[in-house]
Coordinates of C-alpha atoms in Angstrom, one line a residue:
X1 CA -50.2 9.5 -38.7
X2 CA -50.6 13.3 -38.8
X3 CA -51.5 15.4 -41.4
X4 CA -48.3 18.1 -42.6
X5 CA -49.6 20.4 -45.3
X6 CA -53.0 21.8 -45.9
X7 CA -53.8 23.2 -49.6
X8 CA -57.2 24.8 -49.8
X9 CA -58.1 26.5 -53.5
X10 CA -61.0 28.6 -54.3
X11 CA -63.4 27.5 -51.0
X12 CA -65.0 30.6 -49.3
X13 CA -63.3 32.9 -47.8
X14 CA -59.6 31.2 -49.3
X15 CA -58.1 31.7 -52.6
X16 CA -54.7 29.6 -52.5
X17 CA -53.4 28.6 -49.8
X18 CA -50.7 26.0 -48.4
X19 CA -50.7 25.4 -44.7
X20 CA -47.8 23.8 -42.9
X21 CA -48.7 22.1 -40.1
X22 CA -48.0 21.2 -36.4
X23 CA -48.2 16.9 -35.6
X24 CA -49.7 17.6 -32.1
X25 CA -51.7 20.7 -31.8
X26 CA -52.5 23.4 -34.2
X27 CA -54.1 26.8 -32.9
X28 CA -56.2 28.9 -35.1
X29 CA -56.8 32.6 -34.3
X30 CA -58.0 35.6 -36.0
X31 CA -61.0 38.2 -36.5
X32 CA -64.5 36.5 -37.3
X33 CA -64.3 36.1 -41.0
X34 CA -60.8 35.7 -41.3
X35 CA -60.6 32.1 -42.6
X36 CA -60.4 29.5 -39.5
X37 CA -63.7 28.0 -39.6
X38 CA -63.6 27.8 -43.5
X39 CA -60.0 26.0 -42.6
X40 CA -61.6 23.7 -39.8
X41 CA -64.6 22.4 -42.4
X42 CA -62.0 21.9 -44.7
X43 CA -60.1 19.3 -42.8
X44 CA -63.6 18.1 -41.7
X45 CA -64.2 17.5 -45.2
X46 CA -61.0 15.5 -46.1
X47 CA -60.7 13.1 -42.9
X48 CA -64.7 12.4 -43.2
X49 CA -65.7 13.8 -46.6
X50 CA -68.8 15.5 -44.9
X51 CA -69.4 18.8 -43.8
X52 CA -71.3 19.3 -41.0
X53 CA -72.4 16.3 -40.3
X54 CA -73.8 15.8 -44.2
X55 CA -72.1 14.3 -47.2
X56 CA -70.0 16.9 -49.0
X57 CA -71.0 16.4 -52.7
X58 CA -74.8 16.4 -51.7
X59 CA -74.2 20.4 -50.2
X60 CA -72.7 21.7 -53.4
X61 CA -73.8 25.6 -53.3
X62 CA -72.4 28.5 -55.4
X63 CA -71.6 30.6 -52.7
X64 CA -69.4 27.4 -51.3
X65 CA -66.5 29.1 -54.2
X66 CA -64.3 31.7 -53.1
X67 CA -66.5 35.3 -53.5
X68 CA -63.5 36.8 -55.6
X69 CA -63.1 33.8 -58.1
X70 CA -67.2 33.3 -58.5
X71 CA -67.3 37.2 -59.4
X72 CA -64.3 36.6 -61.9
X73 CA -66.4 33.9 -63.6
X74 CA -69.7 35.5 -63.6
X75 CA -68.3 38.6 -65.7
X76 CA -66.2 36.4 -67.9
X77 CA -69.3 34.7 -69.0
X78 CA -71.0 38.2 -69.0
X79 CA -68.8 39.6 -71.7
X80 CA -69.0 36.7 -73.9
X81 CA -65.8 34.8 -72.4
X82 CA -66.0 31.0 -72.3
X83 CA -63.5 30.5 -69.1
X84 CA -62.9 27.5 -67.2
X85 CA -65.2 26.9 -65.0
X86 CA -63.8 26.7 -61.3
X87 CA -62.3 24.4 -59.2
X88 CA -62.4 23.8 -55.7
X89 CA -59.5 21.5 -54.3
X90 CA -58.5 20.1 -50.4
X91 CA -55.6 18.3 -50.3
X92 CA -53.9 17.2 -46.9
X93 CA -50.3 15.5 -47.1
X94 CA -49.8 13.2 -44.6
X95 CA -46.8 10.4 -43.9
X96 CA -48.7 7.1 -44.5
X97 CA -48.3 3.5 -45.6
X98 CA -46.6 3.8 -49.9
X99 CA -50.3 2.6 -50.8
X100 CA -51.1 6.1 -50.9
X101 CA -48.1 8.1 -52.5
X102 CA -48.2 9.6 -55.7
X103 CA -47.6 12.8 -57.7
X104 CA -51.4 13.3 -58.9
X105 CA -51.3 16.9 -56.4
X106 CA -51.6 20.6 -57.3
X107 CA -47.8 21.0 -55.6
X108 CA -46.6 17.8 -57.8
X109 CA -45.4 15.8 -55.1
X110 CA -44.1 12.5 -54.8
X111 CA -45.8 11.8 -51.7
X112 CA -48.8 10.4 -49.6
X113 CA -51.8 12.7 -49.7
X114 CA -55.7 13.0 -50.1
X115 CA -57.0 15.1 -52.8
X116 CA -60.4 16.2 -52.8
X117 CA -61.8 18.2 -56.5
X118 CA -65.0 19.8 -56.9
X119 CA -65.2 20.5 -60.8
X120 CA -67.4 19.8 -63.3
X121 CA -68.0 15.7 -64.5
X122 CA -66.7 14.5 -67.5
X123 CA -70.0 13.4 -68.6
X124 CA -71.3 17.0 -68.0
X125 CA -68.1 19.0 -69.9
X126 CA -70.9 18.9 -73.4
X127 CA -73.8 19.6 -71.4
X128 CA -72.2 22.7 -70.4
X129 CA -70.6 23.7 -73.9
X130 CA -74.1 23.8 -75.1
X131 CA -75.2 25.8 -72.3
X132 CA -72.0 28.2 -73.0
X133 CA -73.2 28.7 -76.2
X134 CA -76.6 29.1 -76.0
X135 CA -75.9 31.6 -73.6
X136 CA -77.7 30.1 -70.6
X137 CA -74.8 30.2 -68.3
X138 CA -74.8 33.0 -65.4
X139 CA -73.4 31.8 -62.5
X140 CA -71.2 28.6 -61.5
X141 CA -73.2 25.6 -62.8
X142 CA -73.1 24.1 -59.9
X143 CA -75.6 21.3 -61.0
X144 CA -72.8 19.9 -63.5
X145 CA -70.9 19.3 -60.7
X146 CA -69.3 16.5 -59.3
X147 CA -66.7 15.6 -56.0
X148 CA -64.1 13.2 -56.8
X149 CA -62.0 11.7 -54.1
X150 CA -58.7 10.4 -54.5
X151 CA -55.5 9.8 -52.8
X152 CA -52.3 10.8 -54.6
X153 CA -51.7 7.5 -56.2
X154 CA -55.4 7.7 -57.8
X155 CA -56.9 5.4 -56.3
X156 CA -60.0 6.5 -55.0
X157 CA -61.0 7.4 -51.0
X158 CA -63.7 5.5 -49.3
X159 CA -63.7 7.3 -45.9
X160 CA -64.8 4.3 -44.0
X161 CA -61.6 2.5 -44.2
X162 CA -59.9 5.9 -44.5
X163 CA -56.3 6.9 -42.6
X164 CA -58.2 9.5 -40.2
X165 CA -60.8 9.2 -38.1
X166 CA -62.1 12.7 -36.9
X167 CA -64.4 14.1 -34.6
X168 CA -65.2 17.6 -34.8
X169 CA -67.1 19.7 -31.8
X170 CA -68.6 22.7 -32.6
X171 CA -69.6 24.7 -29.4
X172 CA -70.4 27.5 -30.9
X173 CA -73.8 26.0 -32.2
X174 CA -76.6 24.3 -29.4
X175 CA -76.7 21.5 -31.0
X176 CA -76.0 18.2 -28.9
X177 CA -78.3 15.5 -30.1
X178 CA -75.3 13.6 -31.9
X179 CA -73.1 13.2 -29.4
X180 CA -76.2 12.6 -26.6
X181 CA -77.3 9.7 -28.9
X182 CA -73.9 8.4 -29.2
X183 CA -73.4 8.0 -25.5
X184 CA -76.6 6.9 -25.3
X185 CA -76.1 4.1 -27.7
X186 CA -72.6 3.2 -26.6
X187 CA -73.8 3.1 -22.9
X188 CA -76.9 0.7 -23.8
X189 CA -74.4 -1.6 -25.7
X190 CA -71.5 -1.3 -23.3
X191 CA -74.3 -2.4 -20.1
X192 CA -77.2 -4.2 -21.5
X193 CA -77.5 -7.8 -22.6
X194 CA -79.5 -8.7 -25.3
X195 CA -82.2 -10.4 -23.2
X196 CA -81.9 -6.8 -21.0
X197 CA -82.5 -5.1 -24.6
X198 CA -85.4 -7.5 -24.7
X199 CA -86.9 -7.2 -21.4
X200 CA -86.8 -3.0 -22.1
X201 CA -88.2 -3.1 -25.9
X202 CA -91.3 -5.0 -23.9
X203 CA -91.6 -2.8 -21.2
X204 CA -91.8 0.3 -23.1
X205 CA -94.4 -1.7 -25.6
X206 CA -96.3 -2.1 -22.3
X207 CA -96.3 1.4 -21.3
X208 CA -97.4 2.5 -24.8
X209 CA -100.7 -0.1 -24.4
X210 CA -101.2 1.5 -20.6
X211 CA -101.4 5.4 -22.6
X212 CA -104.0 3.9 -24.9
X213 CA -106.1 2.6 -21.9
X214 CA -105.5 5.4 -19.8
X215 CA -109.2 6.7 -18.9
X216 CA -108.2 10.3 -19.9
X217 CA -107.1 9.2 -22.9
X218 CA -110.2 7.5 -23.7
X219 CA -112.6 10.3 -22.5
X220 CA -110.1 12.2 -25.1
X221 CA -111.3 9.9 -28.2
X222 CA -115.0 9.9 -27.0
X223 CA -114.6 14.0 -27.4
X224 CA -112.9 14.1 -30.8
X225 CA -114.2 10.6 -32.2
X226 CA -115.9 10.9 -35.5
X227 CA -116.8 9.7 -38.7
X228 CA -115.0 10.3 -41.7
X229 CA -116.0 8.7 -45.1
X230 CA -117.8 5.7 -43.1
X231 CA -114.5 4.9 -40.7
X232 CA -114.0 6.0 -37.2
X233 CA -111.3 8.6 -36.7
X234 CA -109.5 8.8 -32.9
X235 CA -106.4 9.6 -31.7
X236 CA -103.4 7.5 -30.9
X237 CA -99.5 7.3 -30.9
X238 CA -97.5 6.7 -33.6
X239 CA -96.8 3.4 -34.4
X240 CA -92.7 3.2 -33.9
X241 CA -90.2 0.8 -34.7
X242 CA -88.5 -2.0 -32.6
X243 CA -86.0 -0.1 -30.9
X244 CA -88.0 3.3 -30.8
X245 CA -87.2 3.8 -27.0
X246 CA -83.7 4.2 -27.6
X247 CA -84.5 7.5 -28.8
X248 CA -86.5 8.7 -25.6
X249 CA -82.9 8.5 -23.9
X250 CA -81.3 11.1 -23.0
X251 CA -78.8 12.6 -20.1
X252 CA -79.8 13.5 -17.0
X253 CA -77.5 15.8 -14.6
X254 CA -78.1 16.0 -11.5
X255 CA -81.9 15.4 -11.6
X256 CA -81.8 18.3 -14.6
X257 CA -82.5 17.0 -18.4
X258 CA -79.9 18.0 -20.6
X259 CA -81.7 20.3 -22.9
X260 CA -82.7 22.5 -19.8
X261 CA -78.7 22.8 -18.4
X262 CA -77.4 26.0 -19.1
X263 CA -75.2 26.5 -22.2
X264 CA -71.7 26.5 -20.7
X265 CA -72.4 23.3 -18.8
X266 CA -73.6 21.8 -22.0
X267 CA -70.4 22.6 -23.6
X268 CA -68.2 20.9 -21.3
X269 CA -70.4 17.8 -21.3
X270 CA -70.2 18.3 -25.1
X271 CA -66.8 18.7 -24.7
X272 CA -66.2 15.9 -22.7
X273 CA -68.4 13.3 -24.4
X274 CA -66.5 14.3 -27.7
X275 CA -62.9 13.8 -26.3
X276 CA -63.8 10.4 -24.6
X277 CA -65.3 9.2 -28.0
X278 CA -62.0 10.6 -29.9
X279 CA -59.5 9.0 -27.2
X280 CA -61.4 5.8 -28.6
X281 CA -61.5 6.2 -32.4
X282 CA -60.2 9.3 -33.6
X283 CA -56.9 10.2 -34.1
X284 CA -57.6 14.1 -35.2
X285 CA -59.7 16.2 -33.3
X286 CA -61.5 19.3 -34.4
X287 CA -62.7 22.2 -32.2
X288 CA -64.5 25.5 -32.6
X289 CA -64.0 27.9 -30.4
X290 CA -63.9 25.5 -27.4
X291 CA -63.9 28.4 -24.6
X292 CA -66.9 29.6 -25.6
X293 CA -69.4 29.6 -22.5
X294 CA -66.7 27.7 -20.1
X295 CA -65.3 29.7 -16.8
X296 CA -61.9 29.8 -16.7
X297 CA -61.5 26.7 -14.2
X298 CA -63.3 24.3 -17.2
X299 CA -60.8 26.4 -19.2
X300 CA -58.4 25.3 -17.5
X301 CA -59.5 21.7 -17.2
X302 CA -59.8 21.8 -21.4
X303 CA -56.7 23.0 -22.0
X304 CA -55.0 20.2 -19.5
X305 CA -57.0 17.5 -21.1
X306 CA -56.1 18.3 -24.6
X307 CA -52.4 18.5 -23.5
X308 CA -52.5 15.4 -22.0
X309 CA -53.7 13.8 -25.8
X310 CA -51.2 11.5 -27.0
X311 CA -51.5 9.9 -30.7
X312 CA -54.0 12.7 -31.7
X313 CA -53.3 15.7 -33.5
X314 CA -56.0 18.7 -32.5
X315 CA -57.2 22.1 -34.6
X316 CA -58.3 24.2 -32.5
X317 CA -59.9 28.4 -33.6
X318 CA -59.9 30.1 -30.9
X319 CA -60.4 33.8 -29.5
X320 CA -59.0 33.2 -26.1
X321 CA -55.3 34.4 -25.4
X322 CA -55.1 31.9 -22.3
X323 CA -55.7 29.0 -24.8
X324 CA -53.6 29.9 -27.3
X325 CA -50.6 30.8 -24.8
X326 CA -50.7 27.4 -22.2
X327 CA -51.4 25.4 -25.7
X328 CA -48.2 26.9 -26.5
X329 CA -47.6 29.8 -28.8
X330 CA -45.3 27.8 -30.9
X331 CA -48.5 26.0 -31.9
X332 CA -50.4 29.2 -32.8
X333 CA -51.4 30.0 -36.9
X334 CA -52.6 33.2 -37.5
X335 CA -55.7 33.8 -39.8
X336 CA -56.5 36.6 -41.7
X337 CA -57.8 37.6 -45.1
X338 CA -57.8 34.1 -45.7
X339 CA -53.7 34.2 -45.4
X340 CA -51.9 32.8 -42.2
X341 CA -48.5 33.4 -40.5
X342 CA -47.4 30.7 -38.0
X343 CA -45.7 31.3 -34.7
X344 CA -43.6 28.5 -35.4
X345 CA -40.6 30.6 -35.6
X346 CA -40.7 32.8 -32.4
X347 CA -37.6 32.9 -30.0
X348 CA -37.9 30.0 -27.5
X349 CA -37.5 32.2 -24.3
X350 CA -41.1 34.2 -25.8
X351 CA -42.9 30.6 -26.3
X352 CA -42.0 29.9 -22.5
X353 CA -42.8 32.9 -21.2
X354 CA -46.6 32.9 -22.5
X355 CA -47.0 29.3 -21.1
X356 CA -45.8 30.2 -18.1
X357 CA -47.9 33.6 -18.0
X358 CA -50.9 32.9 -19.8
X359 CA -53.1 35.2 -18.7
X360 CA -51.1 37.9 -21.3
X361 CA -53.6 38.8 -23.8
X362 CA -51.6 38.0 -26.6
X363 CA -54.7 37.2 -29.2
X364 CA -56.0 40.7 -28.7
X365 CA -52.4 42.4 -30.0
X366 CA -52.2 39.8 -32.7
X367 CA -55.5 41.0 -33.8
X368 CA -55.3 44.5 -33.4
X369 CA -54.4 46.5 -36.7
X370 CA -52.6 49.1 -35.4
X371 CA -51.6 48.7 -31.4
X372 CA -49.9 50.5 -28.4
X373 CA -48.2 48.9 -26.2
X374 CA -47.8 50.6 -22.6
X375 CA -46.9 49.4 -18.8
X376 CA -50.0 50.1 -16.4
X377 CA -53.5 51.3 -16.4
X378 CA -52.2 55.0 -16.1
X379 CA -50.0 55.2 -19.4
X380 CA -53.9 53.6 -21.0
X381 CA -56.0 56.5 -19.6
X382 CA -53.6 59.6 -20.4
X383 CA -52.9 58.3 -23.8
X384 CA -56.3 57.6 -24.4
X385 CA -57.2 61.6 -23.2
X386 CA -54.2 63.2 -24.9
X387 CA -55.2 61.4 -28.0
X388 CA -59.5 62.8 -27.5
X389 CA -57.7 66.2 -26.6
X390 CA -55.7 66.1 -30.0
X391 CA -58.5 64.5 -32.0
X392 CA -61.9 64.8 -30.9
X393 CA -61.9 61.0 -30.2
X394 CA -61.1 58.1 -28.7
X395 CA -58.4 55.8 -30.6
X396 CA -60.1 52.8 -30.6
X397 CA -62.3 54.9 -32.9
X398 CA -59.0 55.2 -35.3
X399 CA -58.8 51.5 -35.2
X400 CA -55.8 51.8 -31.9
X401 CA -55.9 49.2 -29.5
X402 CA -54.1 50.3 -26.5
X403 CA -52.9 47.0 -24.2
X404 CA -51.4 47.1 -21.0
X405 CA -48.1 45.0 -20.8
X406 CA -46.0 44.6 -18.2
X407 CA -42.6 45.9 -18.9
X408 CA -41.2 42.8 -18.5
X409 CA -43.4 41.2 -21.5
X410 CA -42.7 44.1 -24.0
X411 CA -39.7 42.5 -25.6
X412 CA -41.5 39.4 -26.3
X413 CA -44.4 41.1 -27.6
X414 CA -41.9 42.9 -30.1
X415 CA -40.7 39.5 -31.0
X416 CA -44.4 38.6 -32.2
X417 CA -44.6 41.9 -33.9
X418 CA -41.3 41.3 -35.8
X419 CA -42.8 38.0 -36.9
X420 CA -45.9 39.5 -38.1
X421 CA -44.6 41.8 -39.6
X422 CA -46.9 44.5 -37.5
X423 CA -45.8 48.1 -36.7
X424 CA -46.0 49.2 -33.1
X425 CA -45.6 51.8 -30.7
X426 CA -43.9 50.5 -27.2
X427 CA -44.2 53.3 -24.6
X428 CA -42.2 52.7 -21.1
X429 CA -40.8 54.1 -18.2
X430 CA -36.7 55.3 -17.6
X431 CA -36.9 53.6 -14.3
X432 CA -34.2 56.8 -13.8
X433 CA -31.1 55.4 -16.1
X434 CA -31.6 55.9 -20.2
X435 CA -28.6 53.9 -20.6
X436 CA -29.5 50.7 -18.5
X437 CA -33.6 50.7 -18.7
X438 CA -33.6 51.7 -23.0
X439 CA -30.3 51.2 -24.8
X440 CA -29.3 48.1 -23.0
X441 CA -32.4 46.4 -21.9
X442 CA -34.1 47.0 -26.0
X443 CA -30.7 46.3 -27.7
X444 CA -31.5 44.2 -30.9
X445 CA -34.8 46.3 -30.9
X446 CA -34.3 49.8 -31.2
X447 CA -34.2 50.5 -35.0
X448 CA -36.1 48.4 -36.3
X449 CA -38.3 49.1 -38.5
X450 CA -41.6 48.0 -37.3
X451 CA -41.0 49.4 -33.5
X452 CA -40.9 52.2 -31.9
X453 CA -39.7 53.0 -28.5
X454 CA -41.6 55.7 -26.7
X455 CA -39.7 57.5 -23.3
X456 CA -39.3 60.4 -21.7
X457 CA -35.7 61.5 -22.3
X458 CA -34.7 63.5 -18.6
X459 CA -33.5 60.5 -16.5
X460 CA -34.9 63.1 -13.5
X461 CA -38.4 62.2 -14.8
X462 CA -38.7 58.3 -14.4
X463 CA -42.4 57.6 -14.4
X464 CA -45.2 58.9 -16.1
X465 CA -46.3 60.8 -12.7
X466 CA -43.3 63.3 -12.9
X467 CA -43.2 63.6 -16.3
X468 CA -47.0 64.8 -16.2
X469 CA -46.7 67.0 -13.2
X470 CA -43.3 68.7 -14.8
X471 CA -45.0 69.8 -17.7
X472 CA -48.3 70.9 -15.5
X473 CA -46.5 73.3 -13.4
X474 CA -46.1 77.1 -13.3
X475 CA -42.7 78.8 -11.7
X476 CA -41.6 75.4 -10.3
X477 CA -45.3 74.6 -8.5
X478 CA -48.0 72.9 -9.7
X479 CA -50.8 75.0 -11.4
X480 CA -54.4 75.4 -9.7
X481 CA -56.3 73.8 -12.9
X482 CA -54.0 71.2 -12.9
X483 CA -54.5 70.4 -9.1
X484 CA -58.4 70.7 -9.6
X485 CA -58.4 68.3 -12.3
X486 CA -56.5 65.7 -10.4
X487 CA -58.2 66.7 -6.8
X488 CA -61.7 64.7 -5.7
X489 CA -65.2 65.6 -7.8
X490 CA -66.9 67.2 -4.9
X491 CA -63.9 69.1 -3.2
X492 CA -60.7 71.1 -4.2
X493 CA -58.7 68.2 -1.7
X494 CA -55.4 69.1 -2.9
X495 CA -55.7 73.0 -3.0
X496 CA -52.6 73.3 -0.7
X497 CA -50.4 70.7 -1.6
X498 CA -47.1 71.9 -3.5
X499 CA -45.2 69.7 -5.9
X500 CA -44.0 66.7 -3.6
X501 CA -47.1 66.8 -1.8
X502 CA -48.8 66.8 -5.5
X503 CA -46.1 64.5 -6.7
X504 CA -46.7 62.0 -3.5
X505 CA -50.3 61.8 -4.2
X506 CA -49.6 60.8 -7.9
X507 CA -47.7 58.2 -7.2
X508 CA -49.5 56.8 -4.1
X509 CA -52.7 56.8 -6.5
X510 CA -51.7 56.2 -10.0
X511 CA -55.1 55.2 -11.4
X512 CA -57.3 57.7 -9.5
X513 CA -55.0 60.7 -10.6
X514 CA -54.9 59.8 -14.0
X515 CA -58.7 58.6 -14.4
X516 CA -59.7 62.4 -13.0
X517 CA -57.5 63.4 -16.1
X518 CA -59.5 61.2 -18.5
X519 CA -62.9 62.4 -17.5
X520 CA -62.1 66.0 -16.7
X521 CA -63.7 68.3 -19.3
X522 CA -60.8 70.6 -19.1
X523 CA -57.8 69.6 -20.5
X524 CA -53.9 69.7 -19.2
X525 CA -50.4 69.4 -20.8
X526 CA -48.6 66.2 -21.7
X527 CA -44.9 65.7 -22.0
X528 CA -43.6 65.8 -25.7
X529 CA -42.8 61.8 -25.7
X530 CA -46.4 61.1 -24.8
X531 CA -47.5 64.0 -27.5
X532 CA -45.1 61.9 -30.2
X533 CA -47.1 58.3 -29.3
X534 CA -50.5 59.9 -30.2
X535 CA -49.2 60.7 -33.7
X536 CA -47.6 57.4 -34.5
X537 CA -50.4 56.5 -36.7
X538 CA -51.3 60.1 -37.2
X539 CA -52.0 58.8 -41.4
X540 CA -54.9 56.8 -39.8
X541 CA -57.2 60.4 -38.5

């Protein structure tokens, strides 16, 4: 049973919203702020009907409604209005046993769904008329609130005997003690007998006894013993219940408590704990930013374990390019604004690529409002210097992200583009043959609308190194300043070298060469396509 549309109305950061979904695994990315945790609690909320951790309906805050629609009411009511008071709705449609179908849905559906309303109780509709009108309302009145649960044929939820059974790990907080207890607990039950349960209840009552007649302990109440109101005061322990030792469990790795492991290793335990428990019982999985604090081997690990889930379906936010691209890219739904795209719809060839290559940093371009894509470390750092030269900054100060790309990736990166609908700059190499290494290679991408191909137009000048050096020479030979800038810090090393000596150093060291350019006060001359790429987004300065 997996869940195949999300609607989400008026919570947080979302206005409207209706989220197709994948049956297997479903990959959240975006900015912080841009929606996926506020997408994550709302499945939490409809699979469990808590949010972290607590009953929904007993965490009813103003600031729980979407900013935009709570400011809407609040100056409504301020000019004298009497709107409706707002709404907020979850529903998740879901293929499921007839029991549950029903058209009672925002998207009036003859289906199977959940529908979860936050609105005001009937009982409550006079007591808030009066408070219209007596002028007592300023804000949601959120007191006069009620959660109703109910699955699309009206009958009501009751989460215990509920279609989904979720877990949802969050490693982006420190907190551990649930799912400590509950291997705790299910290791006790799973090992112990109930005359072992016995035998250790017993023991620990013992040990509580030996405290009291510990002779420290008593020299301690001798000190602080006095009399209060005729009866002798001393100290002691609490008195506990029955099974009060459970609770001084806890897991012990390698000799270390838990709650001294360091963070990452506490996340993967976390991690691991939570996935064993949901290959068990639940059948949807939620997961906040599960790279955070993991090297890349548990990474790794992670990402081969969750693909390895059968009969679950997994969320997953992420910021982490590698997760998103082994997880599969098809699988990816960007967030942002509070609005998503889905990758669903990318070429096939793209989607293998990235799983194949994961390490392409595929999250960062998705992210980036305005990027340039380029083929090595040495298009990066003279772009980056032109652009300071032209502007009196650097153009991640402009909101330009610069990403290298190997050339062979740039088409695919164009297809995510095209899907997002994001404009682009692509800047690459000849390679020596216009015809072959543009025309041909880009055919189906030149033109359109939303990229634009960068290149230096004299098939003579294939690479960035002779296109740099043609424009920095003077009767055919490469000018002084321009060999000073590119020669060592603490010696003119290239003072007589002409142009294939200069040229031959260029190429043999394209990052040194080109990082002497970016941190050399003075500045030299760039060829006219690179001059064009730094005022792409010239509207931006």
């Amino acid at each position: 049973m997996t869940i195949n549309k999300l609607v989400i109305k008026n919570y947080k950061l979302i206005r409207d919203i209706v989220i197709p979904l994948n049956p297997d695994i479903n990959i959240f990315v975006g900015e912080n702020d841009a929606g996926k945790s506020t997408i994550l609690e709302a499945l939490s909320i409809l699979t469990t009907g808590k949010l972290n951790g607590y009953a929904f309906e007993r965490q009813l805050k103003a600031n729980l409604f979407n900013n935009a629609i709570r400011q809407e009411y609040i100056v409504a009511i301020g000019a004298g209005q009497t709107p409706s008071p707002p709404q907020i709705i979850f529903e998740a449609y879901f293929d499921s046993d007839a029991d549950f179908k029903g058209s009672n849905n925002t998207l009036s559906e003859d289906t199977v769904g959940i529908n979860i309303t936050v609105k005001i109780s009937d009982n409550n509709t006079p007591i808030y008329q009066k408070m219209l009108e007596a002028g007592d309302v300023k804000d949601i009145p959120v007191e006069l609130y009620t959660v109703e649960y109910h699955y699309f044929s009206g009958a009501p939820v009751v989460f215990k005997y509920g279609p989904f059974k979720s877990v949802f790990i969050d490693t982006t907080r420190k907190e551990y003690a649930g799912i400590v207890d509950h291997y705790v607990s299910d290791s006790i039950t799973e090992n112990l007998s109930i005359e072992q349960l016995r035998d250790l209840a017993i023991a620990y009552s013992r040990s509580r006894r030996e405290f009291h007649d510990d002779d420290t302990v008593k020299s301690l109440n001798q000190a602080v013993k006095s009399v209060i109101q005729g009866r002798s005061v001393s100290l002691g322990l609490r008195e506990d219940d029955v099974e009060a030792w459970k609770k001084q469990l806890s897991i012990v790795v390698d000799d270390i408590p838990f709650e001294h492991l360091g963070f990452g290793t506490q996340n993967t335990l976390k991690i691991e704990l939570a996935l064993r428990n949901a290959e068990e019982q639940a059948n949807v999985v939620l997961m906040e930013e599960p790279e955070n604090n993991l090297s890349f081997t548990n990474m790794a690990k992670l990402v081969d374990h969750i693909s390895a889930s059968t009969g679950k379906q997994v969320f997953i936010s992420t910021h982490s390019s590698y997760i998103a691209n082994k997880l599969n890219l098809e699988n990816v739904i960007l967030v942002n604004n509070g609005n998503v795209t889905s990758y669903r719809n990318l070429p096939a060839d793209t989607k293998k690529y990235f799983i194949k290559l994961p390490g392409y940093d595929t999250l960062r371009f998705a992210l980036a409002s305005k990027a340039i894509l380029v083929e090595g470390p040495t298009d990066d750092l003279i772009i980056q210097k032109a652009y300071k030269d032209q502007y009196g900054k650097l153009p991640h100060e402009d909101g330009i992200d610069i990403i290298v790309v190997d050339s062979l990736a740039f088409k695919h990166y164009c297809d995510i583009a095209l899907l997002m609908g994001k404009q682009i700059a692509v800047v690459t190499d000849n390679d020596g043959d216009i015809e072959k290494n543009i025309r041909v290679k880009y055919e189906g991408y030149l033109g359109k609308d939303m990229l634009t191909f960068y290149y230096e137009e004299n098939a003579d000048l294939p690479t960035i190194e002779p296109s740099v050096l043609a424009v920095n020479c003077e009767c055919g030979q490469p000018a002084e300043d321009f060999k000073r800038i590119i020669s060592s810090e603490t010696r003119y090393s290239l003072k007589n070298r002409d142009y294939d000596g200069i040229l031959d150093f260029m190429i043999n060291n394209k990052t040194e060469w080109a990082f002497r350019v970016f941190e050399a006060e003075k500045c030299i001359q760039y060829p006219a396509y690179i001059q064009k790429v730094i005022h792409h987004y010239e509207e931006y300065h």
